[in-house]
Amino acid sequence: MDFVLSEEHQMIRKAAKDFAEQELLPGVIDRDEHQYFPEELIRKMADLGFMGMMVRTEYGGAGLDTLSYVLAMEEISKVDASAAVCMSVNNSLVCWGIQEYGTEEQKQRYLNPLAKGACLGAFLLSEPEAGSDASAQHTTAQDCGDYYLLNGVKNWITNAGIAKVFLVMAQTHPERGSHGINTFIVESDWPGVILGPKENKMGIRGSDTRSVTFQDVKVPKENRIGEDGFGFKFAMRTLEGGRIGIAAQALGIAAGAYERALHYATQRKAFGVPIAQHQAIQFKLADMATRIEAARRLVWKAAWEKDQNRPFGLYSSMAKLYASEVAMWATIEAVQIHGGYGYVKEYHVERMMRDAKITQIYEGTSEIQRLIISRHILQQHG
């Protein structure tokens, strides 16, 4: 793996950085306060190709590699993690899932507008009693011949209030357990699709998170992804790639907090000199820079493995686990370096600290990632 970025990768990183600083930064505190993310910013992200980065050009995407995606994700996340998670779900979960496993008809009908940003997607797996245990699906999809009848509730759905395309996991054959689950493409305006109120979250408050209820929703047979019973495998394979996006988001939050802490430390004076000249602050900055760089290499490694069409599940879990823990730790340190100023909104780091916590929870908690990593290790050892 070459650690020197190509000219194209450097251009993508700069484009994302410029967009984040010029378009996302000015209103980020207000969006966090009022819990919204404006459609015009989504359209601008789409115009730059950020909503379908890894989708092939014949389906309306940018046709870029995973490394390009994580570079952009890091820069967006440095400024606005809410914008980043909106981008991540659309790219890593919805677009990638349809591109890899959808039919040609599904790709033409749904993937093309999703990749172009004409509409957004959401990934509906979690339920009130099916979070860590994703196989315990209580949402049902009854086979009625030409269609499935969908009933159930999904929780913690990112983009739920603004998405037009849902990927929904549901149980069709309870007697088969995880082998009886299917994945369906559901349009959010179909009869029987009911959105819950927006969740009042601690962090990533600009992203739209809700529960979604299905009451006798008729889903055409042609909207099932893959063979009957493929749904659980679809979810697990898609989440492997999704963890790379979340790792990049966590990395960006950590790096953004570090950059703000470094700048503050060179400007703020105590005892007649900038606090960056005090050894206690220097130790913090050194540790932050080191752990963030280690997290960045893990994220790049996972992206590279995926781009080489090699098994990447171990590395995506390692990257997600480590980057999320670094994000939480680094943002706490950034608040500490800022002192009292770190506790107020205008200095941004308190928001970054709140945003960091979710990266340890979604796409599988840190405990789940450790289980996945250990299983990979033991399989390799055996």
Short mmCIF file of C-alpha atoms in Angstrom, two decimals:
data_model
loop_
_atom_site.label_atom_id
_atom_site.label_comp_id
_atom_site.label_asym_id
_atom_site.label_seq_id
_atom_site.Cartn_x
_atom_site.Cartn_y
_atom_site.Cartn_z
CA MET A 1 0.00 0.00 0.00
CA ASP A 2 1.37 3.39 -1.04
CA PHE A 3 0.84 6.01 1.67
CA VAL A 4 1.42 8.85 -0.78
CA LEU A 5 -1.92 10.04 -2.10
CA SER A 6 -2.33 10.33 -5.85
CA GLU A 7 -3.06 13.69 -7.42
CA GLU A 8 -6.70 12.63 -7.87
CA HIS A 9 -7.03 11.67 -4.20
CA GLN A 10 -5.50 14.99 -3.14
CA MET A 11 -7.98 16.86 -5.34
CA ILE A 12 -10.92 14.95 -3.83
CA ARG A 13 -9.69 15.68 -0.32
CA LYS A 14 -9.30 19.39 -1.13
CA ALA A 15 -12.75 19.58 -2.72
CA ALA A 16 -14.31 18.06 0.39
CA LYS A 17 -12.29 20.32 2.69
CA ASP A 18 -13.25 23.44 0.75
CA PHE A 19 -16.92 22.48 0.74
CA ALA A 20 -16.90 21.74 4.47
CA GLU A 21 -15.24 25.03 5.37
CA GLN A 22 -17.14 27.24 2.93
CA GLU A 23 -20.61 25.68 2.95
CA LEU A 24 -21.01 23.57 6.08
CA LEU A 25 -19.13 25.56 8.71
CA PRO A 26 -21.11 28.84 8.64
CA GLY A 27 -24.38 27.31 9.90
CA VAL A 28 -23.21 24.20 11.74
CA ILE A 29 -23.88 25.47 15.28
CA ASP A 30 -27.37 26.66 14.34
CA ARG A 31 -28.19 23.34 12.65
CA ASP A 32 -27.07 21.47 15.74
CA GLU A 33 -29.16 23.73 17.97
CA HIS A 34 -32.33 23.42 15.88
CA GLN A 35 -31.85 19.83 14.68
CA TYR A 36 -32.07 20.19 10.93
CA PHE A 37 -30.02 19.72 7.80
CA PRO A 38 -31.20 21.80 4.83
CA GLU A 39 -31.99 20.23 1.48
CA GLU A 40 -29.95 22.83 -0.37
CA LEU A 41 -26.77 21.56 1.27
CA ILE A 42 -27.66 17.99 0.32
CA ARG A 43 -28.10 19.13 -3.27
CA LYS A 44 -24.71 20.85 -3.20
CA MET A 45 -23.10 17.69 -1.84
CA ALA A 46 -24.78 15.76 -4.64
CA ASP A 47 -23.56 18.23 -7.26
CA LEU A 48 -20.01 17.56 -6.08
CA GLY A 49 -20.58 13.81 -6.39
CA PHE A 50 -20.44 13.11 -2.65
CA MET A 51 -23.73 11.19 -2.47
CA GLY A 52 -22.76 8.39 -4.87
CA MET A 53 -18.99 8.35 -4.73
CA MET A 54 -18.44 4.59 -5.18
CA VAL A 55 -21.31 4.02 -7.61
CA ARG A 56 -20.25 3.18 -11.15
CA THR A 57 -20.67 5.97 -13.67
CA GLU A 58 -23.19 4.01 -15.74
CA TYR A 59 -25.55 4.24 -12.76
CA GLY A 60 -25.05 7.95 -12.18
CA GLY A 61 -22.22 7.76 -9.64
CA ALA A 62 -18.73 9.20 -9.49
CA GLY A 63 -17.06 5.81 -10.02
CA LEU A 64 -14.43 6.45 -7.33
CA ASP A 65 -12.68 4.04 -5.00
CA THR A 66 -13.23 3.54 -1.28
CA LEU A 67 -10.13 5.53 -0.36
CA SER A 68 -11.57 8.56 -2.15
CA TYR A 69 -14.74 8.11 -0.15
CA VAL A 70 -13.00 7.97 3.25
CA LEU A 71 -10.86 10.99 2.40
CA ALA A 72 -14.00 13.00 1.67
CA MET A 73 -15.78 11.61 4.73
CA GLU A 74 -12.93 12.67 7.01
CA GLU A 75 -12.94 16.26 5.73
CA ILE A 76 -16.73 16.60 5.93
CA SER A 77 -16.73 15.09 9.44
CA LYS A 78 -14.10 17.53 10.67
CA VAL A 79 -16.74 20.24 10.34
CA ASP A 80 -20.19 18.61 10.45
CA ALA A 81 -20.66 14.97 11.50
CA SER A 82 -24.40 15.25 10.81
CA ALA A 83 -23.76 15.98 7.14
CA ALA A 84 -21.24 13.14 7.11
CA VAL A 85 -23.64 10.50 8.45
CA CYS A 86 -26.25 11.52 5.88
CA MET A 87 -23.59 11.03 3.21
CA SER A 88 -22.35 7.79 4.77
CA VAL A 89 -25.72 6.03 4.86
CA ASN A 90 -26.48 6.96 1.27
CA ASN A 91 -23.06 5.81 0.04
CA SER A 92 -21.97 2.86 2.16
CA LEU A 93 -25.27 1.18 2.92
CA VAL A 94 -27.96 2.08 0.42
CA CYS A 95 -26.12 2.75 -2.85
CA TRP A 96 -23.48 0.07 -2.30
CA GLY A 97 -26.07 -2.53 -1.29
CA ILE A 98 -28.21 -1.99 -4.37
CA GLN A 99 -25.22 -1.83 -6.70
CA GLU A 100 -23.73 -5.09 -5.40
CA TYR A 101 -26.89 -7.16 -4.99
CA GLY A 102 -29.75 -5.44 -6.81
CA THR A 103 -31.23 -6.43 -10.17
CA GLU A 104 -30.61 -4.33 -13.24
CA GLU A 105 -34.17 -3.01 -13.00
CA GLN A 106 -33.62 -2.02 -9.35
CA LYS A 107 -30.39 -0.26 -10.24
CA GLN A 108 -32.00 1.73 -13.04
CA ARG A 109 -35.05 2.67 -10.99
CA TYR A 110 -33.45 3.39 -7.63
CA LEU A 111 -29.65 3.46 -7.74
CA ASN A 112 -29.39 6.08 -10.46
CA PRO A 113 -31.35 8.81 -8.64
CA LEU A 114 -29.74 7.88 -5.30
CA ALA A 115 -26.23 8.21 -6.73
CA LYS A 116 -27.05 11.54 -8.33
CA GLY A 117 -28.56 12.86 -5.10
CA ALA A 118 -31.98 13.32 -6.67
CA CYS A 119 -33.25 11.43 -3.62
CA LEU A 120 -31.79 9.99 -0.42
CA GLY A 121 -31.81 6.49 1.01
CA ALA A 122 -32.15 4.97 4.48
CA PHE A 123 -31.14 1.58 5.89
CA LEU A 124 -33.77 -0.01 8.15
CA LEU A 125 -32.37 -2.83 10.24
CA SER A 126 -32.57 -1.87 13.94
CA GLU A 127 -35.74 -2.53 15.90
CA PRO A 128 -36.86 -2.04 19.51
CA GLU A 129 -35.68 -5.60 20.27
CA ALA A 130 -33.26 -6.14 17.38
CA GLY A 131 -30.26 -3.89 17.75
CA SER A 132 -27.12 -5.84 18.56
CA ASP A 133 -29.00 -9.06 17.75
CA ALA A 134 -29.84 -8.15 14.16
CA SER A 135 -31.16 -11.65 13.45
CA ALA A 136 -34.09 -11.14 15.87
CA GLN A 137 -36.27 -9.36 13.34
CA HIS A 138 -39.88 -8.82 14.45
CA THR A 139 -40.83 -6.85 11.35
CA THR A 140 -42.58 -9.34 9.07
CA ALA A 141 -42.99 -9.63 5.32
CA GLN A 142 -45.77 -12.07 4.51
CA ASP A 143 -45.51 -13.65 1.06
CA CYS A 144 -48.83 -12.96 -0.67
CA GLY A 145 -47.95 -14.15 -4.16
CA ASP A 146 -47.30 -11.06 -6.28
CA TYR A 147 -46.36 -8.96 -3.28
CA TYR A 148 -45.23 -9.03 0.34
CA LEU A 149 -47.26 -7.54 3.17
CA LEU A 150 -44.91 -5.60 5.44
CA ASN A 151 -45.66 -4.94 9.13
CA GLY A 152 -43.45 -3.80 11.98
CA VAL A 153 -41.39 -1.00 13.53
CA LYS A 154 -37.84 0.13 12.86
CA ASN A 155 -35.82 2.32 15.25
CA TRP A 156 -32.98 4.86 15.03
CA ILE A 157 -33.24 5.32 11.27
CA THR A 158 -30.86 7.94 9.85
CA ASN A 159 -32.36 10.02 7.01
CA ALA A 160 -35.83 8.63 7.81
CA GLY A 161 -37.65 11.94 7.48
CA ILE A 162 -35.98 12.99 4.23
CA ALA A 163 -35.27 9.69 2.45
CA LYS A 164 -37.38 8.50 -0.46
CA VAL A 165 -35.90 4.99 -0.66
CA PHE A 166 -35.82 2.58 2.28
CA LEU A 167 -33.90 -0.69 2.43
CA VAL A 168 -35.94 -2.73 4.90
CA MET A 169 -34.98 -6.02 6.56
CA ALA A 170 -37.93 -8.21 7.55
CA GLN A 171 -38.68 -11.80 8.55
CA THR A 172 -40.56 -13.88 5.98
CA HIS A 173 -39.93 -17.39 7.33
CA PRO A 174 -39.66 -17.31 11.16
CA GLU A 175 -39.00 -21.03 11.31
CA ARG A 176 -35.74 -20.50 9.41
CA GLY A 177 -34.33 -17.89 11.80
CA SER A 178 -31.76 -15.62 10.15
CA HIS A 179 -32.10 -17.61 6.91
CA GLY A 180 -35.71 -16.47 6.62
CA ILE A 181 -34.98 -12.74 6.48
CA ASN A 182 -35.37 -10.70 3.30
CA THR A 183 -34.40 -7.19 2.26
CA PHE A 184 -36.88 -5.00 0.40
CA ILE A 185 -36.73 -1.69 -1.41
CA VAL A 186 -39.64 0.37 -0.06
CA GLU A 187 -40.62 3.86 -1.15
CA SER A 188 -41.29 6.16 1.78
CA ASP A 189 -44.54 7.57 0.39
CA TRP A 190 -46.27 4.21 -0.06
CA PRO A 191 -49.54 3.71 1.85
CA GLY A 192 -48.94 2.31 5.32
CA VAL A 193 -45.47 3.84 5.84
CA ILE A 194 -45.65 5.99 8.99
CA LEU A 195 -42.82 8.19 10.25
CA GLY A 196 -42.33 8.80 13.95
CA PRO A 197 -41.28 12.15 15.43
CA LYS A 198 -37.68 13.27 15.04
CA GLU A 199 -35.50 11.96 17.87
CA ASN A 200 -34.09 14.61 20.22
CA LYS A 201 -30.52 13.35 20.26
CA MET A 202 -27.41 14.22 22.25
CA GLY A 203 -25.23 14.41 19.13
CA ILE A 204 -25.37 14.46 15.32
CA ARG A 205 -28.45 16.58 15.92
CA GLY A 206 -28.51 17.91 12.36
CA SER A 207 -29.23 14.45 10.96
CA ASP A 208 -32.85 13.29 10.74
CA THR A 209 -33.34 10.21 12.94
CA ARG A 210 -36.77 8.65 13.49
CA SER A 211 -38.64 5.42 13.96
CA VAL A 212 -40.59 4.06 10.98
CA THR A 213 -43.74 1.95 11.26
CA PHE A 214 -45.13 -0.29 8.52
CA GLN A 215 -48.83 -1.14 8.55
CA ASP A 216 -49.87 -3.57 5.81
CA VAL A 217 -47.49 -2.05 3.27
CA LYS A 218 -47.68 -3.85 -0.08
CA VAL A 219 -44.20 -4.43 -1.47
CA PRO A 220 -43.99 -5.76 -5.06
CA LYS A 221 -42.11 -9.05 -5.44
CA GLU A 222 -39.63 -7.38 -7.79
CA ASN A 223 -38.52 -5.11 -4.92
CA ARG A 224 -36.94 -7.94 -2.96
CA ILE A 225 -33.13 -7.87 -3.11
CA GLY A 226 -31.53 -11.22 -3.87
CA GLU A 227 -32.93 -14.70 -3.45
CA ASP A 228 -35.53 -15.57 -0.84
CA GLY A 229 -33.80 -15.63 2.55
CA PHE A 230 -30.77 -13.55 1.51
CA GLY A 231 -31.68 -10.55 3.69
CA PHE A 232 -29.53 -11.25 6.73
CA LYS A 233 -26.42 -11.93 4.64
CA PHE A 234 -27.16 -8.76 2.69
CA ALA A 235 -27.32 -6.74 5.91
CA MET A 236 -24.12 -8.17 7.36
CA ARG A 237 -22.11 -7.74 4.14
CA THR A 238 -23.38 -4.21 3.68
CA LEU A 239 -22.59 -3.27 7.27
CA GLU A 240 -18.98 -4.41 6.78
CA GLY A 241 -18.55 -1.64 4.24
CA GLY A 242 -20.63 0.77 6.31
CA ARG A 243 -18.17 0.46 9.18
CA ILE A 244 -15.44 1.93 6.99
CA GLY A 245 -17.58 5.03 6.48
CA ILE A 246 -18.29 5.35 10.21
CA ALA A 247 -14.59 4.85 10.98
CA ALA A 248 -13.83 7.72 8.60
CA GLN A 249 -16.50 9.82 10.30
CA ALA A 250 -14.98 9.13 13.72
CA LEU A 251 -11.53 9.92 12.35
CA GLY A 252 -12.79 13.23 11.00
CA ILE A 253 -14.40 14.20 14.30
CA ALA A 254 -11.15 13.43 16.14
CA ALA A 255 -9.01 15.27 13.60
CA GLY A 256 -11.31 18.28 13.58
CA ALA A 257 -11.21 18.53 17.37
CA TYR A 258 -7.44 18.18 17.36
CA GLU A 259 -7.00 20.93 14.77
CA ARG A 260 -9.17 23.29 16.82
CA ALA A 261 -7.31 22.41 20.01
CA LEU A 262 -3.95 23.00 18.34
CA HIS A 263 -5.03 26.38 17.01
CA TYR A 264 -6.45 27.41 20.38
CA ALA A 265 -3.31 26.30 22.21
CA THR A 266 -1.12 28.52 20.03
CA GLN A 267 -3.37 31.56 20.60
CA ARG A 268 -4.44 31.28 24.23
CA LYS A 269 -1.91 32.65 26.72
CA ALA A 270 -1.33 31.66 30.34
CA PHE A 271 1.53 32.83 32.55
CA GLY A 272 2.66 35.14 29.78
CA VAL A 273 3.09 32.54 26.99
CA PRO A 274 0.82 30.53 24.65
CA ILE A 275 -0.41 27.45 26.47
CA ALA A 276 1.11 25.33 23.69
CA GLN A 277 4.48 26.09 25.29
CA HIS A 278 3.45 24.37 28.51
CA GLN A 279 4.54 20.76 28.70
CA ALA A 280 1.18 19.49 29.95
CA ILE A 281 -0.53 20.79 26.79
CA GLN A 282 2.30 19.54 24.56
CA PHE A 283 1.83 16.02 25.91
CA LYS A 284 -1.88 16.15 25.10
CA LEU A 285 -1.28 17.42 21.57
CA ALA A 286 1.41 14.80 20.96
CA ASP A 287 -0.85 11.97 22.10
CA MET A 288 -3.78 13.27 20.05
CA ALA A 289 -1.71 13.56 16.88
CA THR A 290 -0.25 10.09 17.32
CA ARG A 291 -3.53 8.28 17.96
CA ILE A 292 -5.30 10.12 15.16
CA GLU A 293 -2.57 9.17 12.69
CA ALA A 294 -2.80 5.54 13.82
CA ALA A 295 -6.57 5.63 13.32
CA ARG A 296 -6.11 7.15 9.87
CA ARG A 297 -3.82 4.30 8.81
CA LEU A 298 -6.34 1.71 9.99
CA VAL A 299 -9.12 3.44 8.05
CA TRP A 300 -6.98 3.63 4.92
CA LYS A 301 -6.00 -0.03 5.33
CA ALA A 302 -9.66 -1.11 5.48
CA ALA A 303 -10.47 1.00 2.42
CA TRP A 304 -7.48 -0.39 0.51
CA GLU A 305 -8.42 -4.01 1.31
CA LYS A 306 -11.94 -3.36 0.03
CA ASP A 307 -10.63 -1.72 -3.14
CA GLN A 308 -8.40 -4.75 -3.77
CA ASN A 309 -11.48 -7.01 -3.58
CA ARG A 310 -9.94 -8.77 -0.61
CA PRO A 311 -11.78 -9.80 2.58
CA PHE A 312 -11.98 -6.59 4.59
CA GLY A 313 -14.38 -7.37 7.46
CA LEU A 314 -11.61 -7.70 10.04
CA TYR A 315 -10.05 -4.39 9.06
CA SER A 316 -13.33 -2.49 8.87
CA SER A 317 -14.17 -3.60 12.41
CA MET A 318 -10.66 -2.73 13.66
CA ALA A 319 -10.88 0.69 12.03
CA LYS A 320 -14.36 1.35 13.38
CA LEU A 321 -13.45 0.23 16.90
CA TYR A 322 -10.20 2.16 17.17
CA ALA A 323 -11.27 5.33 15.34
CA SER A 324 -14.45 5.65 17.40
CA GLU A 325 -12.55 5.28 20.67
CA VAL A 326 -9.97 7.81 19.51
CA ALA A 327 -12.78 10.21 18.55
CA MET A 328 -14.32 10.04 22.02
CA TRP A 329 -10.97 10.41 23.77
CA ALA A 330 -9.62 13.16 21.50
CA THR A 331 -12.73 15.32 21.76
CA ILE A 332 -12.64 15.12 25.56
CA GLU A 333 -8.99 16.20 25.45
CA ALA A 334 -9.88 19.04 23.07
CA VAL A 335 -12.51 20.33 25.50
CA GLN A 336 -9.95 20.08 28.31
CA ILE A 337 -7.36 22.08 26.36
CA HIS A 338 -9.95 24.79 25.71
CA GLY A 339 -10.81 24.91 29.41
CA GLY A 340 -14.01 26.86 30.11
CA TYR A 341 -14.22 27.95 26.46
CA GLY A 342 -14.49 24.32 25.44
CA TYR A 343 -17.76 24.10 27.31
CA VAL A 344 -19.54 26.69 25.18
CA LYS A 345 -20.96 26.17 21.70
CA GLU A 346 -19.08 28.83 19.76
CA TYR A 347 -15.79 26.93 20.07
CA HIS A 348 -17.30 23.79 18.46
CA VAL A 349 -15.46 21.15 20.49
CA GLU A 350 -18.35 20.48 22.89
CA ARG A 351 -20.48 19.57 19.86
CA MET A 352 -17.71 17.35 18.52
CA MET A 353 -17.57 15.57 21.88
CA ARG A 354 -21.32 14.93 21.73
CA ASP A 355 -21.09 13.79 18.11
CA ALA A 356 -18.20 11.41 18.84
CA LYS A 357 -20.18 9.20 21.20
CA ILE A 358 -22.52 7.84 18.54
CA THR A 359 -19.59 6.47 16.53
CA GLN A 360 -19.05 3.96 19.35
CA ILE A 361 -22.68 2.85 19.11
CA TYR A 362 -24.01 2.67 15.57
CA GLU A 363 -22.92 0.13 12.93
CA GLY A 364 -22.33 -2.18 15.90
CA THR A 365 -21.16 -1.10 19.35
CA SER A 366 -17.52 -1.28 20.41
CA GLU A 367 -18.32 -4.53 22.21
CA ILE A 368 -19.76 -6.02 19.02
CA GLN A 369 -16.67 -4.97 17.07
CA ARG A 370 -14.44 -6.73 19.58
CA LEU A 371 -16.48 -9.92 19.13
CA ILE A 372 -16.18 -9.66 15.34
CA ILE A 373 -12.44 -9.03 15.51
CA SER A 374 -11.86 -11.93 17.89
CA ARG A 375 -13.84 -14.29 15.65
CA HIS A 376 -11.71 -13.33 12.66
CA ILE A 377 -8.54 -13.84 14.69
CA LEU A 378 -9.62 -17.23 15.99
CA GLN A 379 -10.69 -18.38 12.52
CA GLN A 380 -7.29 -17.42 11.12
CA HIS A 381 -5.53 -19.15 14.00
CA GLY A 382 -7.55 -22.33 13.54
#
